[in-house]
Coordinates of C-alpha atoms in Angstrom, one line a residue:
P1 CA -44.5 -8.1 10.3
D2 CA -41.1 -6.4 10.6
F3 CA -39.0 -8.3 8.1
S4 CA -35.7 -7.1 9.6
S5 CA -36.6 -8.5 13.0
S6 CA -38.2 -11.8 11.8
V7 CA -35.2 -12.8 9.6
K8 CA -31.6 -12.3 10.3
L9 CA -30.5 -10.4 7.2
K10 CA -26.9 -11.1 8.0
Y11 CA -27.3 -14.8 7.4
V12 CA -29.4 -14.2 4.3
K13 CA -26.5 -12.1 2.9
L14 CA -23.9 -14.7 3.9
G15 CA -26.0 -17.4 2.1
Y16 CA -26.3 -15.3 -1.0
Q17 CA -22.5 -14.7 -1.1
Y18 CA -21.8 -18.3 -0.6
V19 CA -24.1 -19.4 -3.4
V20 CA -22.8 -16.8 -5.9
D21 CA -19.1 -17.3 -5.1
H22 CA -19.4 -21.1 -5.3
F23 CA -21.9 -21.2 -8.2
L24 CA -19.8 -23.4 -10.5
T25 CA -19.0 -25.8 -7.6
L26 CA -22.6 -26.1 -6.7
L27 CA -23.5 -26.7 -10.3
L28 CA -20.9 -29.4 -11.0
V29 CA -21.4 -31.4 -7.8
P30 CA -24.8 -32.8 -8.8
V31 CA -23.5 -33.6 -12.3
M32 CA -20.5 -35.5 -10.9
V33 CA -22.8 -37.3 -8.4
G34 CA -25.1 -38.3 -11.2
I35 CA -22.2 -39.7 -13.3
L36 CA -20.9 -41.6 -10.3
I37 CA -24.3 -43.2 -9.7
E38 CA -24.5 -44.3 -13.3
V39 CA -21.1 -45.8 -13.1
V40 CA -21.9 -47.7 -9.9
R41 CA -25.1 -49.1 -11.6
L42 CA -23.0 -50.7 -14.3
G43 CA -21.9 -54.2 -13.6
P44 CA -18.2 -55.3 -13.8
E45 CA -18.7 -57.0 -17.1
E46 CA -20.3 -54.0 -18.7
I47 CA -17.4 -51.8 -17.5
V48 CA -14.9 -54.3 -19.0
N49 CA -16.8 -54.4 -22.3
L50 CA -16.9 -50.6 -22.4
W51 CA -13.2 -50.4 -21.9
N52 CA -12.5 -53.1 -24.6
S53 CA -14.7 -51.2 -27.1
L54 CA -12.3 -48.3 -27.0
H55 CA -9.7 -48.4 -29.7
F56 CA -6.4 -46.6 -29.0
D57 CA -4.1 -45.7 -31.9
L58 CA -0.4 -45.2 -31.1
I59 CA -0.1 -42.1 -33.4
Q60 CA -3.2 -40.5 -31.9
I61 CA -1.8 -41.1 -28.4
L62 CA 1.5 -39.5 -29.3
C63 CA -0.1 -36.6 -31.0
S64 CA -2.4 -36.0 -28.2
S65 CA 0.4 -36.2 -25.6
F66 CA 2.5 -33.8 -27.6
F67 CA -0.4 -31.3 -27.9
I68 CA -1.0 -31.4 -24.2
I69 CA 2.7 -30.9 -23.4
F70 CA 2.9 -28.1 -25.9
I71 CA -0.1 -26.3 -24.4
A72 CA 1.2 -26.7 -20.9
T73 CA 4.6 -25.4 -21.9
V74 CA 3.1 -22.3 -23.6
Y75 CA 0.9 -21.7 -20.5
F76 CA 3.7 -21.9 -18.0
M77 CA 6.1 -19.9 -20.2
S78 CA 3.6 -17.0 -20.6
K79 CA 2.6 -17.0 -17.0
P80 CA 4.0 -13.9 -15.2
R81 CA 6.8 -14.6 -12.7
C82 CA 5.8 -14.5 -9.0
I83 CA 7.2 -11.4 -7.2
Y84 CA 8.0 -12.0 -3.6
L85 CA 8.5 -9.4 -0.8
V86 CA 11.2 -11.2 1.2
D87 CA 11.4 -8.6 4.0
Y88 CA 11.6 -4.9 4.6
A89 CA 13.0 -2.5 7.2
C90 CA 11.8 0.9 8.5
Y91 CA 14.0 3.7 9.8
K92 CA 13.4 4.7 13.4
P93 CA 14.5 8.2 14.2
P94 CA 16.5 8.8 17.5
V95 CA 14.8 10.4 20.4
T96 CA 17.0 13.5 20.0
C97 CA 14.9 14.3 16.9
R98 CA 11.6 14.3 18.7
V99 CA 9.3 17.3 18.2
P100 CA 6.7 17.5 21.0
F101 CA 3.8 19.9 20.4
A102 CA 5.2 22.5 22.9
T103 CA 8.6 22.5 21.1
F104 CA 7.0 22.8 17.6
M105 CA 4.8 25.8 18.7
E106 CA 7.7 27.5 20.5
H107 CA 9.8 27.3 17.4
S108 CA 6.9 28.6 15.2
R109 CA 6.4 31.6 17.5
L110 CA 10.1 32.5 17.2
I111 CA 10.4 31.9 13.5
L112 CA 7.0 33.6 12.6
S113 CA 7.2 36.3 15.3
N114 CA 6.0 38.9 12.9
N115 CA 2.8 37.0 12.0
P116 CA 0.9 35.7 15.0
K117 CA -2.0 34.6 12.8
S118 CA 0.2 32.1 11.0
V119 CA 1.3 30.7 14.4
E120 CA -2.3 30.4 15.5
F121 CA -3.2 28.7 12.2
Q122 CA -0.4 26.1 12.7
M123 CA -1.6 25.5 16.3
R124 CA -5.2 24.8 15.1
I125 CA -3.9 22.4 12.4
L126 CA -1.7 20.6 14.9
E127 CA -4.5 20.2 17.4
R128 CA -6.6 18.4 14.8
S129 CA -3.8 16.6 13.0
G130 CA -3.9 13.2 14.8
L131 CA -0.1 13.4 15.4
G132 CA 1.3 12.5 18.8
E133 CA 4.2 13.8 20.9
E134 CA 6.9 11.5 19.5
T135 CA 7.1 12.4 15.8
C136 CA 10.5 13.6 14.6
L137 CA 12.0 16.2 12.4
P138 CA 15.7 16.3 11.1
P139 CA 18.3 18.1 13.2
A140 CA 18.6 21.1 10.7
I141 CA 14.9 22.0 11.5
H142 CA 15.6 22.1 15.2
Y143 CA 17.7 25.2 14.8
I144 CA 16.2 28.7 15.1
P145 CA 15.9 29.7 12.4
P146 CA 16.2 26.3 10.5
K147 CA 19.3 25.7 8.4
P148 CA 18.1 23.9 5.3
T149 CA 21.6 23.6 3.7
M150 CA 22.5 21.1 1.0
E151 CA 25.0 19.5 3.4
A152 CA 22.3 19.1 6.1
A153 CA 19.9 17.6 3.5
R154 CA 22.5 15.1 2.4
G155 CA 23.2 14.3 6.0
E156 CA 19.6 13.5 6.6
A157 CA 19.4 11.3 3.5
E158 CA 22.5 9.4 4.5
V159 CA 21.2 8.7 8.0
V160 CA 17.7 7.6 6.9
I161 CA 18.6 5.6 3.8
F162 CA 21.7 3.9 5.2
S163 CA 20.1 3.0 8.5
A164 CA 17.2 1.4 6.6
M165 CA 19.5 -0.4 4.2
D166 CA 21.7 -1.7 7.1
S167 CA 18.6 -3.1 8.9
L168 CA 17.5 -4.8 5.7
F169 CA 20.9 -6.4 5.1
K170 CA 20.8 -7.7 8.7
K171 CA 17.3 -9.0 8.6
T172 CA 17.6 -10.8 5.2
G173 CA 21.3 -11.8 5.1
L174 CA 21.5 -10.0 1.7
K175 CA 24.9 -8.9 0.5
P176 CA 25.4 -5.7 -1.5
K177 CA 26.8 -7.8 -4.5
D178 CA 23.4 -9.7 -4.6
I179 CA 21.4 -6.6 -5.5
D180 CA 20.5 -6.6 -9.2
I181 CA 18.0 -3.7 -9.3
L182 CA 18.0 -0.5 -7.1
I183 CA 15.1 2.0 -7.0
V184 CA 15.2 5.0 -4.8
N185 CA 12.2 7.4 -4.6
C186 CA 12.3 10.8 -2.9
S187 CA 10.0 13.5 -4.2
L188 CA 11.4 16.9 -3.1
F189 CA 15.1 16.3 -2.7
S190 CA 16.9 15.5 -5.9
P191 CA 20.6 16.2 -5.7
T192 CA 23.4 15.5 -8.2
P193 CA 24.7 12.8 -8.1
S194 CA 21.4 11.1 -7.4
L195 CA 20.3 9.4 -4.2
S196 CA 20.6 6.0 -5.9
A197 CA 24.2 6.9 -6.8
M198 CA 24.8 7.7 -3.2
V199 CA 23.6 4.2 -2.2
I200 CA 25.8 2.6 -4.9
N201 CA 28.8 4.5 -3.7
K202 CA 28.2 3.7 0.0
Y203 CA 27.8 -0.1 -0.5
K204 CA 30.1 -0.5 -3.5
L205 CA 27.3 -2.1 -5.6
R206 CA 28.1 -3.9 -8.9
S207 CA 28.9 -1.8 -12.0
N208 CA 26.1 -3.5 -14.0
I209 CA 23.4 -2.8 -11.5
K210 CA 20.1 -1.4 -12.9
S211 CA 19.5 1.8 -10.8
F212 CA 16.7 4.3 -10.9
N213 CA 16.0 7.5 -9.0
L214 CA 12.4 8.7 -8.9
S215 CA 11.6 12.3 -7.8
G216 CA 8.6 14.7 -7.8
M217 CA 6.1 11.8 -7.7
G218 CA 4.6 12.6 -4.3
C219 CA 3.6 10.3 -1.4
S220 CA 2.4 7.5 -3.8
A221 CA 5.9 7.1 -5.3
G222 CA 6.5 4.1 -3.0
L223 CA 3.9 2.0 -4.9
I224 CA 5.2 3.4 -8.2
S225 CA 8.6 2.1 -7.3
I226 CA 7.0 -1.3 -6.5
D227 CA 5.3 -1.3 -9.9
L228 CA 8.6 -0.5 -11.6
A229 CA 10.4 -3.2 -9.7
R230 CA 7.7 -5.7 -10.7
D231 CA 8.1 -4.9 -14.4
L232 CA 11.8 -5.2 -14.2
L233 CA 11.7 -8.5 -12.4
Q234 CA 9.4 -9.8 -15.0
V235 CA 12.1 -9.5 -17.7
H236 CA 15.2 -10.2 -15.6
P237 CA 15.0 -13.7 -14.2
N238 CA 16.6 -14.8 -10.9
S239 CA 17.1 -11.2 -9.7
N240 CA 16.8 -9.2 -6.5
A241 CA 15.4 -5.7 -6.4
V242 CA 15.8 -3.2 -3.5
V243 CA 13.3 -0.3 -3.2
V244 CA 14.1 2.6 -0.9
S245 CA 11.2 5.0 -0.2
T246 CA 11.8 8.2 1.8
E247 CA 11.2 11.9 1.9
I248 CA 13.9 14.3 3.0
I249 CA 12.4 17.1 5.1
T250 CA 15.5 19.4 5.6
P251 CA 15.4 21.5 2.4
N252 CA 11.6 21.8 2.3
Y253 CA 10.7 23.4 5.6
Y254 CA 8.6 26.4 4.7
Q255 CA 9.4 29.6 6.6
G256 CA 6.9 32.0 5.0
N257 CA 3.3 33.1 5.9
E258 CA 1.1 31.5 3.2
R259 CA -1.3 29.2 5.1
A260 CA -1.6 26.7 2.2
M261 CA 2.2 26.2 2.4
L262 CA 2.3 26.1 6.2
L263 CA 0.2 23.0 6.4
P264 CA 2.9 20.5 5.3
N265 CA 5.1 21.8 8.1
C266 CA 2.6 20.4 10.6
L267 CA 2.2 17.0 9.0
F268 CA 5.4 15.8 7.4
R269 CA 8.0 14.0 9.5
M270 CA 11.2 11.9 9.1
G271 CA 10.9 8.4 7.8
G272 CA 12.1 5.9 5.3
A273 CA 11.9 2.2 4.4
A274 CA 14.0 -0.3 2.4
I275 CA 12.2 -3.3 0.7
L276 CA 13.7 -6.4 -0.8
L277 CA 11.7 -7.9 -3.7
S278 CA 12.8 -11.1 -5.6
N279 CA 11.6 -13.4 -8.4
R280 CA 13.8 -16.3 -7.3
R281 CA 11.9 -19.4 -6.5
S282 CA 14.2 -20.2 -3.7
E283 CA 12.9 -17.1 -1.8
R284 CA 9.3 -18.4 -1.9
W285 CA 9.6 -20.3 1.4
R286 CA 11.0 -17.4 3.5
A287 CA 9.3 -14.5 1.8
K288 CA 6.7 -12.6 3.8
Y289 CA 4.3 -11.6 1.0
R290 CA 3.6 -12.2 -2.7
L291 CA 2.6 -9.3 -4.9
V292 CA -0.8 -9.9 -6.5
H293 CA -1.8 -6.6 -8.2
V294 CA -0.6 -3.0 -8.7
V295 CA -3.2 -0.5 -10.0
R296 CA -2.2 3.1 -10.8
T297 CA -4.5 6.0 -11.5
H298 CA -3.3 9.4 -12.8
K299 CA -5.5 12.5 -12.9
G300 CA -2.9 14.8 -14.2
A301 CA -4.8 15.7 -17.4
D302 CA -7.2 17.8 -15.2
D303 CA -5.8 21.2 -14.3
K304 CA -7.2 21.3 -10.8
A305 CA -5.8 17.8 -10.0
Y306 CA -2.5 18.8 -11.5
R307 CA -2.2 21.9 -9.3
C308 CA -3.7 20.6 -6.0
V309 CA -0.3 19.8 -4.6
F310 CA 2.1 22.3 -6.1
E311 CA 5.6 23.4 -5.3
E312 CA 6.0 27.2 -5.9
E313 CA 7.2 30.5 -4.5
D314 CA 5.1 32.7 -2.3
K315 CA 4.9 36.5 -2.7
E316 CA 8.1 36.9 -0.7
G317 CA 10.0 34.4 -3.0
K318 CA 10.1 31.6 -0.4
V319 CA 9.5 28.1 -1.8
G320 CA 6.9 25.8 -0.3
I321 CA 4.4 23.1 -1.1
S322 CA 0.9 24.6 -1.6
L323 CA -2.1 22.3 -0.8
S324 CA -5.3 23.2 -2.5
K325 CA -8.7 23.4 -0.8
D326 CA -10.0 21.0 -3.4
L327 CA -7.5 18.3 -2.4
M328 CA -10.0 16.0 -0.7
A329 CA -12.5 16.2 -3.5
I330 CA -9.8 15.4 -6.1
A331 CA -8.5 12.6 -4.0
G332 CA -12.0 11.2 -3.8
E333 CA -12.3 11.2 -7.6
A334 CA -8.9 9.6 -8.0
L335 CA -9.9 6.9 -5.5
K336 CA -13.2 6.2 -7.3
S337 CA -11.3 5.7 -10.6
N338 CA -8.8 3.4 -8.8
I339 CA -11.3 1.2 -7.1
T340 CA -13.3 0.9 -10.3
T341 CA -10.3 -0.7 -11.8
I342 CA -9.2 -2.8 -8.9
G343 CA -12.7 -4.0 -7.9
P344 CA -13.2 -6.6 -10.6
L345 CA -9.7 -8.0 -9.9
V346 CA -10.3 -8.6 -6.1
L347 CA -14.0 -8.5 -5.3
P348 CA -15.9 -11.8 -5.0
G349 CA -18.6 -12.5 -7.6
S350 CA -21.4 -11.8 -5.2
E351 CA -20.3 -8.2 -4.7
Q352 CA -19.7 -7.6 -8.4
L353 CA -23.2 -9.0 -9.2
L354 CA -24.9 -6.6 -6.7
F355 CA -22.9 -3.7 -8.1
L356 CA -24.0 -4.6 -11.7
L357 CA -27.6 -5.0 -10.8
T358 CA -27.7 -1.7 -8.9
L359 CA -26.0 0.1 -11.9
I360 CA -28.6 -1.4 -14.3
G361 CA -31.4 -0.4 -11.9
R362 CA -30.2 3.2 -11.8
K363 CA -29.8 3.4 -15.5
V364 CA -33.2 1.7 -16.4
F365 CA -35.6 2.3 -13.5
N366 CA -34.6 5.1 -11.2
P367 CA -31.4 7.3 -11.4
K368 CA -32.0 8.4 -7.8
W369 CA -31.3 5.0 -6.4
K370 CA -28.3 5.1 -4.0
P371 CA -25.3 3.5 -5.7
Y372 CA -24.1 0.3 -4.2
I373 CA -20.7 0.5 -2.5
P374 CA -19.0 -2.9 -2.7
D375 CA -17.9 -4.5 0.6
F376 CA -14.1 -4.5 0.2
K377 CA -13.9 -6.2 3.6
L378 CA -14.8 -9.4 1.8
A379 CA -11.7 -9.0 -0.4
F380 CA -9.1 -7.9 2.2
E381 CA -8.3 -8.7 5.8
H382 CA -6.0 -5.7 6.2
F383 CA -6.0 -2.1 4.9
C384 CA -2.9 0.2 4.8
I385 CA -4.2 3.7 4.0
H386 CA -1.5 6.3 3.4
A387 CA -1.2 8.3 6.6
G388 CA -1.3 11.6 4.9
G389 CA -3.5 13.2 7.5
R390 CA -6.5 12.6 9.7
A391 CA -9.0 13.8 7.0
V392 CA -7.7 11.3 4.4
I393 CA -8.1 8.4 6.8
D394 CA -11.6 9.6 7.9
E395 CA -12.8 9.9 4.4
L396 CA -11.6 6.5 3.3
Q397 CA -13.0 4.9 6.4
K398 CA -16.4 6.5 5.7
N399 CA -16.5 5.8 2.0
L400 CA -15.3 2.2 2.1
Q401 CA -17.4 1.5 5.3
L402 CA -14.4 0.3 7.3
S403 CA -14.3 -0.5 11.0
A404 CA -12.0 1.3 13.5
E405 CA -9.8 -1.8 13.5
H406 CA -9.4 -1.7 9.8
V407 CA -7.9 1.8 9.9
E408 CA -6.1 1.3 13.2
A409 CA -2.7 0.8 11.6
S410 CA -3.0 4.0 9.6
R411 CA -4.2 6.1 12.6
M412 CA -1.5 4.8 14.9
T413 CA 1.2 5.3 12.3
L414 CA 0.1 8.9 11.9
H415 CA 0.1 9.4 15.6
R416 CA 3.5 7.8 16.3
F417 CA 5.5 8.8 13.2
G418 CA 3.5 11.5 11.4
N419 CA 3.2 11.7 7.6
T420 CA 6.4 10.0 6.4
S421 CA 5.3 10.3 2.8
S422 CA 5.8 7.2 0.6
S423 CA 7.2 5.1 3.5
S424 CA 4.1 5.4 5.7
L425 CA 2.6 2.3 4.2
W426 CA 5.5 0.2 5.5
Y427 CA 5.2 1.6 9.0
E428 CA 1.6 0.4 8.9
M429 CA 2.5 -3.1 7.7
S430 CA 5.1 -3.2 10.5
Y431 CA 2.4 -2.2 13.0
L432 CA 0.1 -5.1 11.9
E433 CA 3.1 -7.5 12.2
A434 CA 4.0 -6.1 15.6
K435 CA 0.4 -6.8 16.7
G436 CA 0.7 -10.4 15.5
R437 CA -2.2 -10.0 13.0
M438 CA -0.6 -11.3 9.8
K439 CA -1.7 -14.8 9.1
K440 CA -0.9 -17.0 6.1
G441 CA -3.3 -16.3 3.2
D442 CA -4.3 -12.8 4.5
R443 CA -4.8 -10.2 1.8
I444 CA -3.5 -6.6 2.3
W445 CA -4.6 -3.5 0.3
Q446 CA -2.2 -0.6 0.3
I447 CA -3.7 2.7 -0.9
A448 CA -1.5 5.8 -1.5
F449 CA -2.2 9.3 -2.9
G450 CA 0.4 11.6 -4.4
S451 CA 0.9 14.9 -6.2
G452 CA 0.0 15.0 -9.9
F453 CA -2.7 13.9 -8.8
K454 CA -2.3 10.1 -8.4
C455 CA -4.0 7.3 -6.5
N456 CA -2.1 4.0 -6.5
S457 CA -3.0 0.6 -5.0
A458 CA -1.0 -2.6 -4.3
V459 CA -2.5 -5.9 -3.2
W460 CA -0.3 -8.4 -1.3
K461 CA -1.0 -11.9 -0.1
C462 CA 0.7 -13.1 3.1
N463 CA 3.0 -16.0 2.3
R464 CA 3.3 -17.4 5.8
T465 CA 2.1 -16.6 9.3
I466 CA 4.4 -13.9 10.5
K467 CA 5.7 -14.2 14.0
T468 CA 5.7 -11.1 16.2
P469 CA 9.0 -9.4 15.4
T470 CA 11.3 -8.4 18.3
D471 CA 12.8 -5.5 16.4
G472 CA 11.5 -2.7 14.1
P473 CA 10.1 0.8 14.6
W474 CA 7.4 -0.4 17.0
E475 CA 9.5 -2.6 19.2
D476 CA 9.5 -0.2 22.3
C477 CA 6.0 1.2 22.0
V478 CA 3.6 -1.2 20.3
H479 CA 2.4 -2.3 23.8
R480 CA 1.0 1.2 24.3
Y481 CA -1.1 1.1 21.1
P482 CA -3.8 1.5 20.1
V483 CA -4.3 4.8 21.9
H484 CA -7.3 7.1 21.9
I485 CA -6.9 10.1 19.7
P486 CA -9.2 12.9 20.6
E487 CA -10.8 15.1 17.9
V488 CA -9.0 18.1 19.3
V489 CA -5.9 18.2 21.5
K490 CA -6.0 21.6 23.2
L491 CA -2.5 23.3 23.2

């Protein structure tokens, strides 16, 4: 008989998962029931005699009590502080910065009038990019030719960062003097004074603030900033940390003809986010999320991985970001290393046991056995995959066996806002909240890739059921999403 049709394998798997994940409980319940039955069988006199037969010595009681209190104190003192994400705010560009496909292609034809093949290449990329008609570029890029001056770049940074910070202050009630730690990450624009100094000057922050400015760390720098903030909050009690993640596009718009460098022009767009983290116990009740894990993987020791996203000059001396053809393969290797580390931290015992048995089977019996891919859907309710491009989302959906709903936030963020670099993860979180999907206890996995080459992960747990917000970057368009994104948009 056909086994698959005679038995519902779904319920067999569910039963297996329940037994393995609750093995200790299922083992202890019969033992406790047996003890309870034996106690019930004893008569009242036997119980009294058993109690009277016990001899308690005052010194033993005091020593035992002191020992228990000492162990409990050491445990709670060594336990890491809980890091809470109180709230965050995403920058929403004005409609005047919109770059529809027709506008983008018209500008490309005028700027690259001497090289129609480069224009055609950009058109093919844009058709398959997964971007929509509402993505935005900074004002300096709207000029023909673009004017990537230092003044224009500072202007973009001020608009993006200050707008996100103002929104964060409004949402949380935070005052500038309450900020103890400030971290700003922006990969490609690193002026002097730094962007963190720009924020301190704008909001007149305290002179003893601990400020950091991260540059050159790619699209995964947002999670690196979260990791740095976590480490600092572990050693500085009763503190607030603000993380600002952005990418300034103005000085990095490539105007040459190298195809590997033209690709970022088609994908990167304006965006930024400000996040408030705290280790204060008083914030526990209003915080949205609690940070559970941060796992960072760096493949920079390998030459190919190091150069797969590389800023350099082309033959004409024009600076741009070159993307290697090996990028997806290198990203896959980095992801494999990352999930190998994060898997034991988050996966239920049933999945870890299956993975171990398959690994042993391949080593001992048949190396051609197909490796078992753990079901991460059992560990997380929501996935925020860096919206770096359509190919990135497609590959992760395929390799992690995710449904269309699991990658919906990533695809819709790419469609509406484009690749906003390190801040894209927060637009995705905002999308899930705008759809009313964040419930208390839900687990969220953020995955980001960056130059170097890096793959970083963060795991959050929803602290409370989040009401559908009435503001944010999705307030005027979330009712239109999700939208169907065709494989090719003919231009």
